[in-house]
Amino acid sequence: MRRPPLRSLILIPILATVTIGFAAFSVYVDRSVHQDLIAGVDDELGRVAQASLPPGDGAPDRAPAPITSGQIGDAVAIDDTATPVELLLNADGTLVGQRGSANPFSDSDLAGIATLTDGDHTFDDPSYRIRTTRRADSTIIVTALDLATVNDTIANLRRTLFGGAIVILALQAVAVGLIASYLTRPLTRMTSSARRIAGGHLDTTIGEPSGSSEIADLATDLDRMLHQLQANLDSSERSAAEATQARNNMERFLADASHELRTPLTALKGYSDLYRGHMLQQPAELDRAMGRIGSESERMTRLVNNMLQLTRNGAPNETTPSVVDLGAVVADVAGDLRAASPDTEIELRGPVDGQLAVIGNRDQLHQAILNVVSNACRHTEPGTPVHVELDQHDTNALITVIDHGPGVAPEHADQIFLPFYRVDASRSRDGEAGAGLGLALTKQIVDAHGGTITVQPTPGGGATFIVTLRSDSPGAHSPVSD
């Protein structure tokens, strides 16, 4: 059930109190004035009765003295033409004589007056005030005054009080309404603000405190509570965002690490197969194979350590960039792929003797180049060479990987670098598509080193990937995630 508004709770009791108080006051004034008027009439009746002379033969034979006084008592003015009625009755109520105004009473009224009268007293008739005086001879002197003037005065007084009550109540209602509106305006504003907050608008403010000290204190406390709530919600949102970021970092790193682990494991297996097949007969070849096995083992160890670090702190370790010989990285990539896939033909062009270097993370650059070259090998038929060219243009180092496979359709050129994006598996020579992480990881590494990677058609068919890195001061001068 809906409760009445505060304005009504304030207005109704005040108006009821004023109404009851004014009604009690009006009753008191009405009775007081009526009693004063009747007392004045009784005084006048007493003076008239005192002035009455005993009739000699039972009938008054003199004219009553005119009433010249304008006052009856202290509260009422009697018209100068109002003449008292003076009657003389027998004990049975028979009219014996009269003077003054005409007799207004009927025989039955007179009989009743004579029956009820016992001694000197006064009593009311609806229109007259009467004083009776019983004499020794059992006759009764009756003196009466018309109450029309008194009744008119009381009626006017009551009309005045009623009109005044209406005016006072109207003014009181307006005044109380204005006061109640002033007192409840801050509460109404706070209610509207609280309703907006409950609706999800947490940026709503209570506003400056106003009104009474209690309402101002309430507004201040509500505003403080709202700020605390907003702070708690912001803290919860930040915690949730940090948790989401940590989870995303872990998922991304695990996906990247899984992709990175696959290639060194394949290379290790390739070198072990070469050794088991007695294909490493020369000491130099065996030394190189063992060196690559050691390098790949160290890289896998770093990946595993980073995975452990990620599970503990939510972020991989960061390493300081160093000088990386791109020629040596490309040569290692070609050697690893040849060991993993002996039927793969990879041709290197350009400086491979330390003439082309960049600043960055060697493992990451090795992984990026390996992803591009292995992708080219996977989409090239056996016996068809894959060309890897190193070049320098101004301050940029260029790594161009050229294959003669199915190529990349123009509608896929911008999407193949997105995570988990895979084109038709028929593009692969073994009919199996990858997970869609290799080129996305490559772009991420190249971007972290301040470089770019693009793809364009190879003349005669195939795809050409171009990786551009700054050879003098690449953008990876800040720590690079390992």
mmCIF file of N, CA and C in Angstrom, residues 5 92 159 169 229-230 248 402 411 424:
data_model
loop_
_atom_site.group_PDB
_atom_site.id
_atom_site.type_symbol
_atom_site.label_atom_id
_atom_site.label_comp_id
_atom_site.label_asym_id
_atom_site.label_seq_id
_atom_site.Cartn_x
_atom_site.Cartn_y
_atom_site.Cartn_z
ATOM 1 N N PRO A 5 2.291 11.091 1.091
ATOM 2 C CA PRO A 5 3.532 11.873 1.043
ATOM 3 C C PRO A 5 3.740 12.646 2.339
ATOM 4 N N ASP A 92 -53.489 31.388 38.977
ATOM 5 C CA ASP A 92 -53.804 30.380 37.975
ATOM 6 C C ASP A 92 -53.353 30.767 36.590
ATOM 7 N N ARG A 159 -21.756 34.054 12.238
ATOM 8 C CA ARG A 159 -21.366 34.199 10.830
ATOM 9 C C ARG A 159 -19.950 34.752 10.715
ATOM 10 N N LEU A 169 -8.304 29.165 8.046
ATOM 11 C CA LEU A 169 -7.912 27.840 7.583
ATOM 12 C C LEU A 169 -7.277 27.908 6.195
ATOM 13 N N LEU A 229 30.471 3.829 -2.379
ATOM 14 C CA LEU A 229 29.961 2.786 -3.261
ATOM 15 C C LEU A 229 30.627 2.849 -4.625
ATOM 16 N N GLN A 230 30.770 4.066 -5.163
ATOM 17 C CA GLN A 230 31.433 4.216 -6.449
ATOM 18 C C GLN A 230 32.889 3.765 -6.380
ATOM 19 N N ASN A 248 43.797 -13.228 -20.121
ATOM 20 C CA ASN A 248 44.079 -13.094 -21.552
ATOM 21 C C ASN A 248 45.568 -13.248 -21.837
ATOM 22 N N ILE A 402 59.883 -15.836 -50.334
ATOM 23 C CA ILE A 402 59.165 -16.018 -51.594
ATOM 24 C C ILE A 402 58.874 -17.502 -51.777
ATOM 25 N N GLU A 411 41.275 -11.266 -50.832
ATOM 26 C CA GLU A 411 40.336 -11.073 -49.727
ATOM 27 C C GLU A 411 40.880 -11.623 -48.411
ATOM 28 N N ASP A 424 41.536 -22.159 -46.495
ATOM 29 C CA ASP A 424 41.243 -23.551 -46.852
ATOM 30 C C ASP A 424 42.459 -24.441 -46.656
#
